[in-house]
Short mmCIF file of C-alpha atoms and ligand atoms in Angstrom, two decimals:
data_model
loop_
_atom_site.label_atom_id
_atom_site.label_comp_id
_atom_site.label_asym_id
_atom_site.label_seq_id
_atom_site.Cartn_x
_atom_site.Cartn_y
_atom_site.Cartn_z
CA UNK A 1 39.12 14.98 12.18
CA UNK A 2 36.06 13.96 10.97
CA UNK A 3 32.42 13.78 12.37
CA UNK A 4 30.44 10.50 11.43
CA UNK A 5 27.21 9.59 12.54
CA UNK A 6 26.28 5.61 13.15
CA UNK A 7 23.36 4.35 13.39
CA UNK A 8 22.74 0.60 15.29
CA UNK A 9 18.88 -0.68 14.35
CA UNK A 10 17.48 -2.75 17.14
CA UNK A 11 18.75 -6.32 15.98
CA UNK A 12 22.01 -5.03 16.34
CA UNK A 13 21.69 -4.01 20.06
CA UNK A 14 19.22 -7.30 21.08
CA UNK A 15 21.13 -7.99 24.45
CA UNK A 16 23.91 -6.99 26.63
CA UNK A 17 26.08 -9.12 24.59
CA UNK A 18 24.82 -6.72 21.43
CA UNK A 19 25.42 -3.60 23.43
CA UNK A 20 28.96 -4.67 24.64
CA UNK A 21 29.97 -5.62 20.61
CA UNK A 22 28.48 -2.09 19.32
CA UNK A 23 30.20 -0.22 21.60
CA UNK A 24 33.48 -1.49 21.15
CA UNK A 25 33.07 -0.63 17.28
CA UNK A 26 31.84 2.81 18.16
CA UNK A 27 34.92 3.40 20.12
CA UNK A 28 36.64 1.90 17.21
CA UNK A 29 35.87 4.62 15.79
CA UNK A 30 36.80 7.44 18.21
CA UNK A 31 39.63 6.07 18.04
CA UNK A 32 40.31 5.67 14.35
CA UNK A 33 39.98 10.08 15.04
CA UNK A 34 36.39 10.73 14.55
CA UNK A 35 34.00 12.64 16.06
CA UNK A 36 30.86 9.77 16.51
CA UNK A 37 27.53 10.17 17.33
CA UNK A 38 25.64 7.31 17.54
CA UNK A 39 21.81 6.53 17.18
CA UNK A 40 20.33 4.02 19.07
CA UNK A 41 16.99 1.75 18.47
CA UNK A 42 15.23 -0.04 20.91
CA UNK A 43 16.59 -3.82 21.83
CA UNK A 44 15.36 -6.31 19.90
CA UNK A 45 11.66 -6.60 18.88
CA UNK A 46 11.16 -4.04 21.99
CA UNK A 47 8.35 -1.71 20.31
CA UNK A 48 6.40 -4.54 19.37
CA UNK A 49 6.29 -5.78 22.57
CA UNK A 50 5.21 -2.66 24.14
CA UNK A 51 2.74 -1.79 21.38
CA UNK A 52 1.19 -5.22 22.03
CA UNK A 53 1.13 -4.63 25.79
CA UNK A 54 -0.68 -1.31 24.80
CA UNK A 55 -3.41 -3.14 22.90
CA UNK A 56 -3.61 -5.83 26.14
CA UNK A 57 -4.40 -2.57 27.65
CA UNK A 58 -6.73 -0.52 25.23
CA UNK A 59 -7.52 -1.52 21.90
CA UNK A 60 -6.89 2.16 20.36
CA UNK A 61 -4.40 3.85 22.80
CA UNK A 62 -4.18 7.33 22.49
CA UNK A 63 -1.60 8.90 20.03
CA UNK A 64 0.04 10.67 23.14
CA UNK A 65 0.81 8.05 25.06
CA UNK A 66 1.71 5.17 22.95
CA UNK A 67 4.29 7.70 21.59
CA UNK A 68 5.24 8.26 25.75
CA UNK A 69 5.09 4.07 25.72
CA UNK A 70 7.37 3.47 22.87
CA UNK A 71 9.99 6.09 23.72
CA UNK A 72 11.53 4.81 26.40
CA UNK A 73 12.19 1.50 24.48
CA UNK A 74 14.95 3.48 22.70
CA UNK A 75 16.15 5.32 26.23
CA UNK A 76 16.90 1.74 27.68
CA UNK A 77 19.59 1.31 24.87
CA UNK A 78 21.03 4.85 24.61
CA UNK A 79 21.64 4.63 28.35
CA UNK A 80 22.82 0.98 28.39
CA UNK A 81 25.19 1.77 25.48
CA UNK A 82 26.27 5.10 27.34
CA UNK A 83 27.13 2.62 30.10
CA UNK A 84 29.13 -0.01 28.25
CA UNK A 85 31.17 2.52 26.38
CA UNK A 86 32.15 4.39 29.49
CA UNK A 87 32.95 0.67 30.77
CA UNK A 88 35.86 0.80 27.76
CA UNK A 89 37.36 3.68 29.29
CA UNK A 90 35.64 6.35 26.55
CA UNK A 91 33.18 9.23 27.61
CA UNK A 92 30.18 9.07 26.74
CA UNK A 93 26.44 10.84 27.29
CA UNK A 94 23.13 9.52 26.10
CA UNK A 95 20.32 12.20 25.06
CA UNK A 96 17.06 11.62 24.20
CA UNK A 97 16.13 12.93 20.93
CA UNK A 98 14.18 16.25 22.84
CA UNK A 99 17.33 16.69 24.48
CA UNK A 100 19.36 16.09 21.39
CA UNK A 101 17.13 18.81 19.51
CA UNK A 102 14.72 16.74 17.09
CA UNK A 103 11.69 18.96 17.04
CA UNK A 104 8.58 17.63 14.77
CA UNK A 105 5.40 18.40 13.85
CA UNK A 106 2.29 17.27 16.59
CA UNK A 107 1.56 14.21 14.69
CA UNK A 108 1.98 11.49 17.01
CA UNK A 109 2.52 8.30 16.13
CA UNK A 110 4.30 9.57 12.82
CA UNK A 111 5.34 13.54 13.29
CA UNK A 112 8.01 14.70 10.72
CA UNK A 113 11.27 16.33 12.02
CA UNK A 114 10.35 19.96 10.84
CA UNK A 115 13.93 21.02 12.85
CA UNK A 116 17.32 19.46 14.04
CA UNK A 117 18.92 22.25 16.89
CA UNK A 118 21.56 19.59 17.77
CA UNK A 119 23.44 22.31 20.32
CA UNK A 120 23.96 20.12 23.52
CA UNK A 121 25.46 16.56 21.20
CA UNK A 122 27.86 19.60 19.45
CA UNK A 123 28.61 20.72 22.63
CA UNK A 124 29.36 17.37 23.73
CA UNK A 125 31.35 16.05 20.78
CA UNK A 126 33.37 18.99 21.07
CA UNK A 127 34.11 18.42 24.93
CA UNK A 128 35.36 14.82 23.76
CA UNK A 129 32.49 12.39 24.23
CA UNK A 130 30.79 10.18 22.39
CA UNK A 131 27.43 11.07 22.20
CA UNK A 132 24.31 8.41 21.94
CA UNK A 133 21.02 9.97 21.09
CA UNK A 134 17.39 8.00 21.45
CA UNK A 135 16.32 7.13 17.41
CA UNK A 136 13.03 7.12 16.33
CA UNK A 137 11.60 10.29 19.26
CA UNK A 138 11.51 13.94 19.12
CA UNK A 139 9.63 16.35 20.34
CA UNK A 140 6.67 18.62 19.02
CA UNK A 141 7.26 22.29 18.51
CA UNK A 142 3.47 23.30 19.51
CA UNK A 143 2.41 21.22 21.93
CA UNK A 144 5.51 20.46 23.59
CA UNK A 145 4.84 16.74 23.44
CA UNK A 146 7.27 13.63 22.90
CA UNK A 147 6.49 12.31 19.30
CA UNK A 148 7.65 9.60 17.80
CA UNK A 149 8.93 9.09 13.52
CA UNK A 150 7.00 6.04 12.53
CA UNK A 151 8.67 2.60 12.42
CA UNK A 152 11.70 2.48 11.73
CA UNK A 153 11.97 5.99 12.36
CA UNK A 154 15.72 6.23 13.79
CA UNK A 155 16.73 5.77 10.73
CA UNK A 156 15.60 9.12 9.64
CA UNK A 157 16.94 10.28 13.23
CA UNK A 158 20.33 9.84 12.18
CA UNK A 159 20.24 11.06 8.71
CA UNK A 160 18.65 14.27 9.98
CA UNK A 161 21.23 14.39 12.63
CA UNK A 162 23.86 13.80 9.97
CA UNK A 163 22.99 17.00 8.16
CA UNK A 164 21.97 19.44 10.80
CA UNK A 165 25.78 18.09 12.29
CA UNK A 166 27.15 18.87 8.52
CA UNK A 167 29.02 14.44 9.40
CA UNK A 168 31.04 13.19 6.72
CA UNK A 169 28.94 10.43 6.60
CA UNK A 170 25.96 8.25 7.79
CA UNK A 171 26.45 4.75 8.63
CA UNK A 172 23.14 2.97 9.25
CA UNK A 173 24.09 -0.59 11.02
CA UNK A 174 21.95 -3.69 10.63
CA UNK A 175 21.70 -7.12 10.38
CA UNK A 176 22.66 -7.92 6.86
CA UNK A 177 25.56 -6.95 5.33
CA UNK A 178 24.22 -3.84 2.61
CA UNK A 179 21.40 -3.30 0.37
CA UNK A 180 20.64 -6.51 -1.33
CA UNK A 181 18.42 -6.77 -4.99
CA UNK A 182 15.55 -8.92 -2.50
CA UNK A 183 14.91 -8.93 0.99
CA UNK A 184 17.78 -11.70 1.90
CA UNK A 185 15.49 -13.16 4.27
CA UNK A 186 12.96 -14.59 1.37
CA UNK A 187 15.73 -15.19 -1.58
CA UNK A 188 18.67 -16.96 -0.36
CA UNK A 189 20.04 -15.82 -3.91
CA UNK A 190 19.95 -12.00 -3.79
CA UNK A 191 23.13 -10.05 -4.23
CA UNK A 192 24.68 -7.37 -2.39
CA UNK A 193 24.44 -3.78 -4.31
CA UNK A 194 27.58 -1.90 -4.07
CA UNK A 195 26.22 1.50 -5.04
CA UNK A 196 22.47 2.36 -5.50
CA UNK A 197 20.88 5.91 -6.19
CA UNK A 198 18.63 7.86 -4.02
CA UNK A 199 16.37 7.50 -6.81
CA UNK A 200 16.08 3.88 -6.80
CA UNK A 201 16.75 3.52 -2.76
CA UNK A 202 13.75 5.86 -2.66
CA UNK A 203 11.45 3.47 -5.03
CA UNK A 204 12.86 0.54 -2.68
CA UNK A 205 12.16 1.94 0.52
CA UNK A 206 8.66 3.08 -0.87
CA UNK A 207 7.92 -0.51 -1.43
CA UNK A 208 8.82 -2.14 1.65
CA UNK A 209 12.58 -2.74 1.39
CA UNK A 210 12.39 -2.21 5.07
CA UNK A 211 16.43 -2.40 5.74
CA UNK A 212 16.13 1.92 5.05
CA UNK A 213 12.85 4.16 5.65
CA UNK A 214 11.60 6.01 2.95
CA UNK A 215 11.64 9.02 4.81
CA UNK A 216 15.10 8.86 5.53
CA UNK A 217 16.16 8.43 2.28
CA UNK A 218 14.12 11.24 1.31
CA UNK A 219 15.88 13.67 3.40
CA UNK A 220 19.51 12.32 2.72
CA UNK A 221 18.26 13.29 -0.66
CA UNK A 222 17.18 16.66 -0.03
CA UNK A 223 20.84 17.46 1.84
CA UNK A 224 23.22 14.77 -0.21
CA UNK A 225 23.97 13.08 2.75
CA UNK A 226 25.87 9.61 1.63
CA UNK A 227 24.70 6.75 3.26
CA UNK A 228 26.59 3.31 4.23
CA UNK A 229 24.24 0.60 5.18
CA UNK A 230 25.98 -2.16 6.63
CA UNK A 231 26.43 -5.00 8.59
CA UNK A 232 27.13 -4.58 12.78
CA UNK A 233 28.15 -8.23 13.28
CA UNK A 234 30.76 -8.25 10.37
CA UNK A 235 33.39 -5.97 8.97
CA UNK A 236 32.69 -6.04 5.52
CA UNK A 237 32.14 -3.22 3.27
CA UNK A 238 28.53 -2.39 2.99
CA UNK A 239 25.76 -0.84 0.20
CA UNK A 240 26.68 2.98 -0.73
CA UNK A 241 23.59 5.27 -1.34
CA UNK A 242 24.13 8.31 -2.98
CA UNK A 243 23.88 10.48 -5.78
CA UNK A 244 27.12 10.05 -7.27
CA UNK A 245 28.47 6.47 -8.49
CA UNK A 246 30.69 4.84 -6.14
CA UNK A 247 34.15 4.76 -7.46
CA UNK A 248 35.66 1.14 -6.27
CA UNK A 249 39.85 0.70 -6.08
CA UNK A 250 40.68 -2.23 -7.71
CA UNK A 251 44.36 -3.00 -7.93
CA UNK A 252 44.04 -5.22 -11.33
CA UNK A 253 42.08 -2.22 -13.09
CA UNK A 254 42.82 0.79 -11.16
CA UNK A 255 39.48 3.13 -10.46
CA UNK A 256 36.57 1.60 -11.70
CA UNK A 257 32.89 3.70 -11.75
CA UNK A 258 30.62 1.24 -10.27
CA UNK A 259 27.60 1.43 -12.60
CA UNK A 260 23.81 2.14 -11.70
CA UNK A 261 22.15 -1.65 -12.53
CA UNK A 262 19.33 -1.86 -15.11
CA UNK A 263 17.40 -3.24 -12.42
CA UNK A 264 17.99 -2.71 -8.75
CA UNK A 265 15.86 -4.99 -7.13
CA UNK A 266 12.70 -6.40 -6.19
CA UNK A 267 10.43 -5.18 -3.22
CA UNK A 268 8.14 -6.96 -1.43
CA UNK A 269 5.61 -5.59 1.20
CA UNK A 270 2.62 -7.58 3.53
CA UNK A 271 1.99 -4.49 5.76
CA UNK A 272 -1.16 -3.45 3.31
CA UNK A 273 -4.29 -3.89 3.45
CA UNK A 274 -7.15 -3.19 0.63
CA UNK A 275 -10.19 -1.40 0.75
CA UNK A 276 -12.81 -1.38 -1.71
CA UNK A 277 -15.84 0.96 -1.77
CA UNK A 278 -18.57 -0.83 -3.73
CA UNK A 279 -21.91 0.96 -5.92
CA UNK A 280 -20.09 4.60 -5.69
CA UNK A 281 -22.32 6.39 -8.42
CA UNK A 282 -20.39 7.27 -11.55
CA UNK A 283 -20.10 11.19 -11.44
CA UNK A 284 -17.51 14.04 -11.07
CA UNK A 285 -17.04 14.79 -7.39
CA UNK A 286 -17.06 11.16 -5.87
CA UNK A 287 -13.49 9.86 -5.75
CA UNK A 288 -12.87 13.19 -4.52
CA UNK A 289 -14.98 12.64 -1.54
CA UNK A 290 -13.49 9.10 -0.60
CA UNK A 291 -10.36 10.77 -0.99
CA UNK A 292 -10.97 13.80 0.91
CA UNK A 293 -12.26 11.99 3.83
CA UNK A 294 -9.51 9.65 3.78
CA UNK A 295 -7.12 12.87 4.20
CA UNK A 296 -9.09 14.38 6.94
CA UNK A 297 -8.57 11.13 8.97
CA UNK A 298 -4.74 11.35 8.36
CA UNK A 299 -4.48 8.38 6.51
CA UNK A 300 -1.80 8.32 3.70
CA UNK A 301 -2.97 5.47 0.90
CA UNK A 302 -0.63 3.93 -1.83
CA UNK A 303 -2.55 2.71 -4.75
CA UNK A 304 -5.53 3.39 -6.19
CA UNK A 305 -7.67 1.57 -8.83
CA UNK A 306 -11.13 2.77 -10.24
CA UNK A 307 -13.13 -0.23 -11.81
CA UNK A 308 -15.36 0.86 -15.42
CA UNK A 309 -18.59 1.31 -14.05
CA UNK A 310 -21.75 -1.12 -14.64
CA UNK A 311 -23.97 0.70 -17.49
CA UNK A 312 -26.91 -0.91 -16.47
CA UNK A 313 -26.53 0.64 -12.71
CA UNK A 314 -24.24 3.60 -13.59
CA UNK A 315 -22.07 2.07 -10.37
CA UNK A 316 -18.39 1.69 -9.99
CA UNK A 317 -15.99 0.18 -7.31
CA UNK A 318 -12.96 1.95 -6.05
CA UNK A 319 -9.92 0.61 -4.59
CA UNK A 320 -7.51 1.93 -2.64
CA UNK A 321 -4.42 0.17 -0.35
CA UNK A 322 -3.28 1.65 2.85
CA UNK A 323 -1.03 0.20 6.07
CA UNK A 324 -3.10 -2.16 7.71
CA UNK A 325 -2.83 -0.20 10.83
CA UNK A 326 -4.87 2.63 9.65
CA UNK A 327 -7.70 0.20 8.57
CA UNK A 328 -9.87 0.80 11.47
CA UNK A 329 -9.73 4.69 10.85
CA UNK A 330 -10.34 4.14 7.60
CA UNK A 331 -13.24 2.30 7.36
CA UNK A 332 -14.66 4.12 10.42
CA UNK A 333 -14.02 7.43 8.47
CA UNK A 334 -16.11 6.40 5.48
CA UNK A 335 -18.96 4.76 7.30
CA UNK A 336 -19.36 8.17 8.96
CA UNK A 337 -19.82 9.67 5.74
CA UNK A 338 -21.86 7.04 3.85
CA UNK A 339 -24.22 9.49 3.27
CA UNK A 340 -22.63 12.54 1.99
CA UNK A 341 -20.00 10.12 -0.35
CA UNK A 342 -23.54 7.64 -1.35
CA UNK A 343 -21.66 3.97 -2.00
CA UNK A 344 -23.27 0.98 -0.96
CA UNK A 345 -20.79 -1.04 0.85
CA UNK A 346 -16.95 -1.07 1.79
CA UNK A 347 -15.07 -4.82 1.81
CA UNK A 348 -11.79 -4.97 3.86
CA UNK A 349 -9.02 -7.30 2.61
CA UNK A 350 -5.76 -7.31 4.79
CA UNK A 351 -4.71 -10.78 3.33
CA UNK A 352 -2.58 -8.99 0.48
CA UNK A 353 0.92 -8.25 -0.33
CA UNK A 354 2.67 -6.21 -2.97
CA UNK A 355 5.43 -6.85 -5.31
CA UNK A 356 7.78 -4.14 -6.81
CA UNK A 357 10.24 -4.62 -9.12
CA UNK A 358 12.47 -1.33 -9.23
CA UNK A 359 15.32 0.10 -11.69
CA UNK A 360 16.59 2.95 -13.73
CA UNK A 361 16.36 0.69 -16.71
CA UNK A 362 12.53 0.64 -16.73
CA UNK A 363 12.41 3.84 -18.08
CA UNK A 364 13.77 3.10 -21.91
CA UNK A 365 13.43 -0.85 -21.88
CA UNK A 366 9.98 -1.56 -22.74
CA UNK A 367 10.19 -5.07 -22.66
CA UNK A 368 10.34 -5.15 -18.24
CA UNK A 369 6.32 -5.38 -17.90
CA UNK A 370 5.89 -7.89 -20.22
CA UNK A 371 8.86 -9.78 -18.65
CA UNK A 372 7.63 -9.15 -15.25
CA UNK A 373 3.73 -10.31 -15.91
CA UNK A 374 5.66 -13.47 -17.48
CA UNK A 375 6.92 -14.51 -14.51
CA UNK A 376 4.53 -14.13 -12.36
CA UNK A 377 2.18 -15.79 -14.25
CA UNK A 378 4.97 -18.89 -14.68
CA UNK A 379 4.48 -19.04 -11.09
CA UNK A 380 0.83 -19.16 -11.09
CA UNK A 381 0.46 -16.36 -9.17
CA UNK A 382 -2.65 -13.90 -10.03
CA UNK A 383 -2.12 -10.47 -10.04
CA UNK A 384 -5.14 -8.00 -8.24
CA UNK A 385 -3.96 -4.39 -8.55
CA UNK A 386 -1.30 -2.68 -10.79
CA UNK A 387 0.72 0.92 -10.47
CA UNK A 388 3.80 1.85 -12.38
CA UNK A 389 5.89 4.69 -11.83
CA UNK A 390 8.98 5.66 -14.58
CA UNK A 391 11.33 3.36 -13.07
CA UNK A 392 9.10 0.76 -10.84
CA UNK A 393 6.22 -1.35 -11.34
CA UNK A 394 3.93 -3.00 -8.77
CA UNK A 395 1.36 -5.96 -8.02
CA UNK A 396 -0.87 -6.55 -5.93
CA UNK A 397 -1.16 -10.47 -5.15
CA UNK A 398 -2.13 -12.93 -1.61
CA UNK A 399 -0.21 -12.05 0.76
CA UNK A 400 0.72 -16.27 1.04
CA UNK A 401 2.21 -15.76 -2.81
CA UNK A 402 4.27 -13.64 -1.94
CA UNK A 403 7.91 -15.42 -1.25
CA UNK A 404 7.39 -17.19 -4.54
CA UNK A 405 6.75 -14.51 -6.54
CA UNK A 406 9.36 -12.62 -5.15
CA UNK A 407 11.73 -15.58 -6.36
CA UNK A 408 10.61 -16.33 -9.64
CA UNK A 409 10.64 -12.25 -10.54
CA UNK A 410 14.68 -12.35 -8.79
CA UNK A 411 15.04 -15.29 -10.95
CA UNK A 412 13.62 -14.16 -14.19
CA UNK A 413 15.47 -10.62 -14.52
CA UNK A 414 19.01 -12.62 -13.84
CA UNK A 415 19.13 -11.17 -10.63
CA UNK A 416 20.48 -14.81 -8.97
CA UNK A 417 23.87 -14.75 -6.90
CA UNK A 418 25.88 -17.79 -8.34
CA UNK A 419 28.18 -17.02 -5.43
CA UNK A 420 27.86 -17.32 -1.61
CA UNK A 421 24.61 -17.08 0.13
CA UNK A 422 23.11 -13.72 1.52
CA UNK A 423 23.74 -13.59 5.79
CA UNK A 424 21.11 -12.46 7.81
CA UNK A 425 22.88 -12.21 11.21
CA UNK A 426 20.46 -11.60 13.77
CA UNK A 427 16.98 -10.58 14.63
CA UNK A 428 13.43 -12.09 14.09
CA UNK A 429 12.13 -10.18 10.68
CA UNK A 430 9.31 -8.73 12.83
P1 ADP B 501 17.22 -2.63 11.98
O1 ADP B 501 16.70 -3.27 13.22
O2 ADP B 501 18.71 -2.67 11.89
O3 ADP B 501 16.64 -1.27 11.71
P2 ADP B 501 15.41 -3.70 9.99
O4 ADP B 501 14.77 -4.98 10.39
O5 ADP B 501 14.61 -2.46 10.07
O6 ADP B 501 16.75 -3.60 10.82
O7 ADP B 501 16.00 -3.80 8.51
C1 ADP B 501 16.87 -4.83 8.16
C2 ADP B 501 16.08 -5.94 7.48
O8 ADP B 501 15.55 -5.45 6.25
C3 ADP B 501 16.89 -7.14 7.06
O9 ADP B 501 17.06 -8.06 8.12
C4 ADP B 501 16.07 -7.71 5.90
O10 ADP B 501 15.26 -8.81 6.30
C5 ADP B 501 15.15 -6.56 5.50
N1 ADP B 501 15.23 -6.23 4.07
C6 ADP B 501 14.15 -6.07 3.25
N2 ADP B 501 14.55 -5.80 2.01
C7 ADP B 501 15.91 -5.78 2.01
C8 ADP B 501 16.89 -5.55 1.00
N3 ADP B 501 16.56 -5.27 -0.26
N4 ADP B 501 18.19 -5.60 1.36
C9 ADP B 501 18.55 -5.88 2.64
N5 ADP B 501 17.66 -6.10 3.63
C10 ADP B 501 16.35 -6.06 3.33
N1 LIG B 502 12.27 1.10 17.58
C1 LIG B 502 11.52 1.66 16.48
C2 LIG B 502 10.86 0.57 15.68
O1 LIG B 502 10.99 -0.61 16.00
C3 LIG B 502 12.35 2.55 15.62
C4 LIG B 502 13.46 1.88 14.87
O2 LIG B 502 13.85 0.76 15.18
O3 LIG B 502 13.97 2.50 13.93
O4 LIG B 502 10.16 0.85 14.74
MG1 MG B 503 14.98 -0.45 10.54
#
């Protein structure tokens, strides 16, 4: 018997009509002679709703208790689902993910799991249920509080469950049918990926790919934890990420090695925004204190772009992107410390998006760049910041030239379906 961990994102669970459909295929399971724990989200667009009720309420809630808020979005499923399984005639016991032994880090808002004791859903598995645990919460070692992962955060719930649990495998259910080489959502065109890397999931995932977290790749990484991302509303075979190439049955062909693309895809991300800190004096030290107050505040940034400095003044600009929601901080962090740091202004820009084309390819074909400026430029589109990494490169454009780009760059690498058109089954793209 195996033990297999499932994962059902929130556009999967939506309504009671959702709920009833998931839990017949978890018990589909059970009964195909698993072991299944399954990790819930919160229904439909849920945590936006209660993070916008939040801001109705105060503009900058308090870490604590938006992460108190947004928690019990995901115990209204696990308990619903708990309910409509048992309905089936299957045991089953919800657990939040304190109770189900996720212990972070005090960070709220976005703690880290640091731990996974996952006694009482072992205990439970064993005793014949089906256990549900609450994605996306956990709880923090020193203070004792409830934390939550960052969005999108159960699906690094159920990866870290996955390995502390030693599962066969991670299923992470959504709304489209796998991986795809674009967001299916923007190019009607993209393809389904059979098998991807960690590597290049990771490089996806960093740049907005939002249908897996980064962090959750990350740590199926660290513990080789394959993961299946597919489809709740159909049965079809999904997108394999692991380290090892899929090996497909065929029966024309016998086994064939599915083989890691050139390029796997292109990224797109409008959750940025830029700031620039203008007249910073040219001299050792400086970027270092931008930088270093930007760390104090907690702030992870992305790219970074230093402008050649003005002889005449001896002034530069530096640029750096972050998530828009840490804008506020951010800016209020470095006006604090105009003084000590010595620029002369900071401009705001939350109007941008990013483009990322991402493949193993990259790293010996040095025609992609040139290929990749090409058609962007074919599609007018002007290009503000650049970063590269060995296997993906990145733009910064307007955020409103974004779906085009994204096309043209699908387009111009071959990446085109000539077949059937990607399904996006449910939810809103929020
Ligand atoms: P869930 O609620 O199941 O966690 P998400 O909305 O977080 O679902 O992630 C699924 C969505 O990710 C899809 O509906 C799709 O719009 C988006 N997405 C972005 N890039 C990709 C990609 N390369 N392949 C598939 N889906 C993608
Ligand atoms: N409900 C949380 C979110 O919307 C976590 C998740 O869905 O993974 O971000
Ligand atoms: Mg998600």
């Amino acid at each position: 018997m195996g033990l297999v961990v499932q994962k059902y994102g929130g556009s999967s669970v939506a309504d009671a009509e959702g709920i009833k459909r998931v839990a017949k295929r978890i018990v589909e399971a059970k009964q195909n002679g698993n072991q299944v724990v399954a990790v819930v989200s919160a229904m439909g667009d849920t945590t936006d709703e209660l993070i916008d009720l939040a801001e109705q309420v105060s503009p900058m809630p308090a870490g604590r208790e938006l992460d108190m808020l947004l928690t019990a979005g995901e115990r209204i499923s696990m308990a619903l689902l708990a309910m409509a399984i048992k309905k089936l005639g299957h045991e089953a016991q919800s657990f939040t993910g304190s109770q189900a032994g996720v212990i972070t880090d005090s960070v709220h808002n976005k703690a880290r799991i640091i731990d996974v004791t996952p006694g009482r859903i072992k205990t439970s598995v064993d005793e014949g249920n089906i256990a549900i645990v609450a994605g996306f919460q956990g709880v923090s070692q020193d203070t004792k509080d409830i934390t939550t992962l960052g969005r999108g955060g159960s699906d690094t719930t159920a990866v870290a469950l996955a390995a502390a649990l030693d599962a066969d495998v991670c299923e992470i259910y959504t709304d489209v049918d796998g991986v795809f080489t674009a967001d299916p959502r923007v190019v009607k065109k993209a393809r389904k990926i059979d098998w991807i890397s960690f590597e290049d999931m990771l490089e996806l995932a960093a740049s907005g790919s939002k249908v897996l977290l980064h962090r959750c790749v990350e740590y199926a990484r660290r513990y080789n934890i394959p993961i299946h991302v597919r489809s709740s509303f159909s049965g079809l075979q999904g997108t394999w990420v692991s380290s090892e190439p899929l090996v497909q049955k065929s029966q024309q062909q016998g086994d064939k090695q599915v083989e890691q693309a050139l390029i796997s895809g292109v990224a797109h991300d409008t959750s940025e925004a830029k700031v620039t800190v203008v007249g910073v004096p040219d001299k050792p030290g400086e970027a270092a204190s931008i930088f270093r107050t930007i760390a104090d505040a907690e702030i992870n940034i992305d790219m970074v772009v230093q402008n050649v400095s003005a002889a005449s003044t001896g002034l530069t600009d530096i640029s750096f992107t972050l998530p828009k929601t840490e804008g506020r901080k951010a800016i209020d962090a470095l006006e604090k410390n105009k003084a000590g740091i010595g620029f002369d202004s900071l401009r705001y820009d939350d109007q941008i998006g990013k483009i990322s084309l991402v493949g193993a390819g990259m790293k010996t074909n040095p025609g992609v760049t040139a290929d990749f400026f090409t058609a962007l430029s074919d599609a007018g589109v002007n290009i503000e910041l650049i970063s590269t990494s060995e296997i993906r490169i990145s733009v910064v454009t307007r955020a409103d030239d974004v779906p085009e780009a994204v096309r043209a760059v699908h387009s111009a690498f071959g990446l085109d379906s000539d077949s059937d058109e990607a399904v996006v089954y449910g939810g809103t793209g929020r």
